């Protein structure tokens, strides 16, 4: 009898204990329309806050650095940025294709510069630590320019407008919403991602250890993502209103952002991401890596295990 | 305080657990408090230092108007642990940097309330400070940041603010969690130790103590075999050893005691133990059986409730003075049972002294000798009767012979004194006295049972019916004689003559008792009695059924003091000459000879009743052949020896008449002479047992030596008992008591002659 009492006392002691606090999964993004459905989901209360914490950066450079230094667990970035990150930290996994840029990324130049060839001898601002390098490389390929033909000034995305307006640069390799802002300031698009389809792809990157330890929360996060995509389709105005404060654009402008973007749903995601080294995204990443190696942007190919569709498969089964 | 309200095996671990629980609680509060305080302190320091650097850098860059550098610097803090929000507000209250993009370039109104109020507050001194929220779950840091003012300003005095909010809750939760984890470890450890101690105390201590306790309890509740039998050299082992030795000793002494107790309890003698004041503390079952008082009735009382009043006060004085002197008192005393009966005991009272030699108890042992006394009395009576019988019988025998001679001589004297009337008158008077003497002798002989006694299966009912007709005449007509005789046949083993005499004696007594009574009445009753418990109590060896003959009268009764003596020989209440004092003695003797007993009820002036009990036998009554059938001889020669001429000649004449030849001898020696001259000529010899020169028995033995098969018939004036001295040689001889009925003698002689012996 007394032994029973003792056990129940101990059980009570354990049950009454303070649970260990959950380490939050920190997800870093810069400001980009393709990532906004995450913030839409947060504003709709669909994120498991504070267990999933969105960390807001103003440039991808900061995101990459934070991800590299493991002060972030999850980050949104372009595929090339992911390959870049992979060079220093091969233990990352691409778990979701968030958007595909078909015009949202662009090179804008002052009036008078009408084509890529005209960039010769000009100063071009680009966030070279991120997508900017890739964009400018691809633009130079397309425009048949040589590396010495133009002066590339590395400026983070949040400073693009200021740099352009100050006249310190002639062209800017940038993306929405800066693109719209510059267009309003009189800049014109001389090259955009629509010309290199399926190359500028935004993906969700996760440290592999986090994928293991926080799988439930990541699945929940992905679910919230697709839910937000649906919301954006079904209630575009409300969604745009909720996005406004971050994008600093009108509802109309916000919605216009998505014209240059494709947001693949679950099936499209599965089609692109699943299949390991057979997957389409792996193929394009190999192609991209080859190009980047040639340009000396990176030095090694990613392994096939960088693609991880397990979270998507989990979505598929729960649907 | 003694901790004895729980068994030790629980007490020790529970005390440990209690201590653990108490210290755990104390530890919890102390440790969490300390850890939280330490965390808050270090967090505050760290955060202050981080923000100080950021603020210094921002201020420096802002003076150079490089907001991009500020943004880059501050966004480096964005992933810092616990950072809730970080905002840099310009002096114009516009948000220059925010950890939330939505707040960027907005007015300060758009940011969270707590941060806004912090940015709007004007610090007294332009220095950074950190403070906690009220619930201490948030830490706010506020640094004033100097901005470039107007170009006219000599010294820029525009201040914006860098504010940050840190959420401490998760870390605090972690601290609580960590402390609890340590606590769990601590409690777990204590529990394990407690269990270990419990096991240790259970197997080394409690289990063994319990074994001692159980055996002690079992022993206390009567299991004398219970032993703890622990092994081991520790204290418990030694206690167990000591206990077992003690148990052995107690068991031995209890067995000893039980033996003594059972001896006392099963004793036939009463045993009772009193304290020094004489109050009874113990009585054994025999006490209850003898006195009738139960143990409950006796214990606590003084034994004087047994006092009979038969002893004078001096008796008890002597009794106590002997006891008080420390000596043993032994003697006989009379006590009274619960039912009032007196009883006699042979008693010993022993004073028991304690270790100091002071008398503490008295132990009395009493043997009930009431029955023994009664038996002794009976025996004495019987012996008295026996010796009297022998004496009287001897005297009567001699007197009878003398009287026979006297009467014969009186007859001759009367012949010779013919005509001398005065002489004849004297002779008549002598003769009368002689007859009276003869009558008395007859009675004496009856008393001493020297008359012939012949026991046969006798139907007492028909016998009584016959006899009553004869004895009716002995009761005067003035006396009413009522008869109540059973119709059933009551067969006893009895002697008609004796029963006749009994009846005559009792009737004579009754008749005398009712003289002077107004309506004299004598009743005779005969019935069958089944022995009941009451009767068996008085006569333990009684048979199942009796024929009860009761003679009662309504006369003046017998005084109580005389009742015990009336059966004594020669005891009489009548005046000299009226009675011999042998009547009731004869009755007593005769009834005893019949294996019966007498019950006498008598009340003065109301009457007496004598109840005679004869044991019934399961036999057919012996048919009495009333027809005189003489057995005749055919010249067979019979040798007769008797020192009495009359007896010798009378028998000779009877035998000659019956057809036998005879040879007469005056004594045994002459008889042997005749027999040895021609032994084969004799068919039987009839010998008087007591004769001068050579007695009948010795003569018979000599004759048997000559001729072994000669038939021998003894005649004797004494009892059969004399035959005990007869040797084996003549054991088959027929013994007849004198006087012998001639017809009976003829029958017997005919029988032996016919059988060739």
PDB file of C-alpha atoms in Angstrom, chain A residues 1-3 6-7 9-10 13-14 16-23 26 31 42 49 53-58 62 65-66 71-72 158-159 245-248, chain B residues 10 14 17 21 28 68-69 71-72 75-76 78-84 97 99-106 170-171 173-174 176-177 180 184 187 191 195:
ATOM      1  CA  UNK A   1       0.000   0.000   0.000  1.00  0.00           C
ATOM      2  CA  UNK A   2       2.731   2.402   1.042  1.00  0.00           C
ATOM      3  CA  UNK A   3       4.732   1.553  -2.057  1.00  0.00           C
ATOM      4  CA  UNK A   6       5.173   6.405  -3.010  1.00  0.00           C
ATOM      5  CA  UNK A   7       4.827   5.740  -6.718  1.00  0.00           C
ATOM      6  CA  UNK A   9       3.694  10.692  -5.235  1.00  0.00           C
ATOM      7  CA  UNK A  10       6.600  10.369  -7.688  1.00  0.00           C
ATOM      8  CA  UNK A  13       5.983  15.035  -9.048  1.00  0.00           C
ATOM      9  CA  UNK A  14       6.887  14.255 -12.651  1.00  0.00           C
ATOM     10  CA  UNK A  16       3.579  18.503 -12.221  1.00  0.00           C
ATOM     11  CA  UNK A  17       6.925  19.416 -13.750  1.00  0.00           C
ATOM     12  CA  UNK A  18       7.604  22.317 -16.003  1.00  0.00           C
ATOM     13  CA  UNK A  19       8.064  21.046 -19.534  1.00  0.00           C
ATOM     14  CA  UNK A  20      11.307  21.919 -21.271  1.00  0.00           C
ATOM     15  CA  UNK A  21      10.723  24.939 -23.501  1.00  0.00           C
ATOM     16  CA  UNK A  22      10.579  24.125 -27.193  1.00  0.00           C
ATOM     17  CA  UNK A  23      13.503  25.474 -29.156  1.00  0.00           C
ATOM     18  CA  UNK A  26      13.637  30.062 -36.843  1.00  0.00           C
ATOM     19  CA  UNK A  31      11.368  40.586 -48.456  1.00  0.00           C
ATOM     20  CA  UNK A  42       1.339  34.125 -39.811  1.00  0.00           C
ATOM     21  CA  UNK A  49       4.042  30.592 -33.003  1.00  0.00           C
ATOM     22  CA  UNK A  53       9.448  32.040 -35.587  1.00  0.00           C
ATOM     23  CA  UNK A  54       9.764  34.063 -38.780  1.00  0.00           C
ATOM     24  CA  UNK A  55      12.939  36.124 -38.744  1.00  0.00           C
ATOM     25  CA  UNK A  56      12.664  39.081 -41.095  1.00  0.00           C
ATOM     26  CA  UNK A  57      15.723  40.146 -43.024  1.00  0.00           C
ATOM     27  CA  UNK A  58      16.025  42.881 -45.567  1.00  0.00           C
ATOM     28  CA  UNK A  62      21.986  38.210 -44.090  1.00  0.00           C
ATOM     29  CA  UNK A  65      24.992  34.167 -43.342  1.00  0.00           C
ATOM     30  CA  UNK A  66      22.541  33.369 -40.561  1.00  0.00           C
ATOM     31  CA  UNK A  71      21.379  30.973 -36.201  1.00  0.00           C
ATOM     32  CA  UNK A  72      18.524  29.985 -38.490  1.00  0.00           C
ATOM     33  CA  UNK A 158      17.567  46.863 -49.523  1.00  0.00           C
ATOM     34  CA  UNK A 159      20.029  49.440 -50.740  1.00  0.00           C
ATOM     35  CA  UNK A 245       2.751  46.567 -44.658  1.00  0.00           C
ATOM     36  CA  UNK A 246       5.787  44.452 -45.488  1.00  0.00           C
ATOM     37  CA  UNK A 247       5.828  45.028 -49.220  1.00  0.00           C
ATOM     38  CA  UNK A 248       4.957  48.735 -48.866  1.00  0.00           C
TER      39      UNK A 248
ATOM     40  CA  UNK B  10       8.654   1.622   7.162  1.00  0.00           C
ATOM     41  CA  UNK B  14       9.669   7.041   5.240  1.00  0.00           C
ATOM     42  CA  UNK B  17      11.626  10.109   1.979  1.00  0.00           C
ATOM     43  CA  UNK B  21      10.636  15.660   0.052  1.00  0.00           C
ATOM     44  CA  UNK B  28      13.507  23.784  -5.577  1.00  0.00           C
ATOM     45  CA  UNK B  68      22.583  50.772 -44.694  1.00  0.00           C
ATOM     46  CA  UNK B  69      25.462  49.939 -42.389  1.00  0.00           C
ATOM     47  CA  UNK B  71      20.597  48.123 -40.896  1.00  0.00           C
ATOM     48  CA  UNK B  72      23.212  45.499 -41.626  1.00  0.00           C
ATOM     49  CA  UNK B  75      19.880  42.725 -38.649  1.00  0.00           C
ATOM     50  CA  UNK B  76      22.788  40.721 -37.305  1.00  0.00           C
ATOM     51  CA  UNK B  78      17.729  39.501 -35.476  1.00  0.00           C
ATOM     52  CA  UNK B  79      18.355  35.857 -34.752  1.00  0.00           C
ATOM     53  CA  UNK B  80      19.622  36.490 -31.232  1.00  0.00           C
ATOM     54  CA  UNK B  81      18.063  34.229 -28.648  1.00  0.00           C
ATOM     55  CA  UNK B  82      14.962  35.632 -27.054  1.00  0.00           C
ATOM     56  CA  UNK B  83      14.894  38.797 -29.116  1.00  0.00           C
ATOM     57  CA  UNK B  84      11.250  39.805 -29.383  1.00  0.00           C
ATOM     58  CA  UNK B  97      15.165  49.891 -38.495  1.00  0.00           C
ATOM     59  CA  UNK B  99      13.120  43.519 -36.739  1.00  0.00           C
ATOM     60  CA  UNK B 100       9.743  43.555 -38.428  1.00  0.00           C
ATOM     61  CA  UNK B 101       9.792  44.736 -41.996  1.00  0.00           C
ATOM     62  CA  UNK B 102       6.252  45.997 -41.671  1.00  0.00           C
ATOM     63  CA  UNK B 103       7.355  48.653 -39.190  1.00  0.00           C
ATOM     64  CA  UNK B 104      10.155  49.962 -41.422  1.00  0.00           C
ATOM     65  CA  UNK B 105       9.867  53.589 -42.465  1.00  0.00           C
ATOM     66  CA  UNK B 106       6.612  53.872 -40.563  1.00  0.00           C
ATOM     67  CA  UNK B 170      11.415  30.302 -22.560  1.00  0.00           C
ATOM     68  CA  UNK B 171      14.793  30.522 -20.852  1.00  0.00           C
ATOM     69  CA  UNK B 173      11.068  27.835 -18.317  1.00  0.00           C
ATOM     70  CA  UNK B 174      14.234  26.018 -19.233  1.00  0.00           C
ATOM     71  CA  UNK B 176      12.674  25.607 -14.023  1.00  0.00           C
ATOM     72  CA  UNK B 177      12.864  22.541 -16.148  1.00  0.00           C
ATOM     73  CA  UNK B 180      13.232  20.043 -11.714  1.00  0.00           C
ATOM     74  CA  UNK B 184      14.026  14.357  -9.987  1.00  0.00           C
ATOM     75  CA  UNK B 187      14.469  12.333  -5.399  1.00  0.00           C
ATOM     76  CA  UNK B 191      14.030   6.771  -3.296  1.00  0.00           C
ATOM     77  CA  UNK B 195      14.370   1.199  -1.008  1.00  0.00           C
TER      78      UNK B 195
END
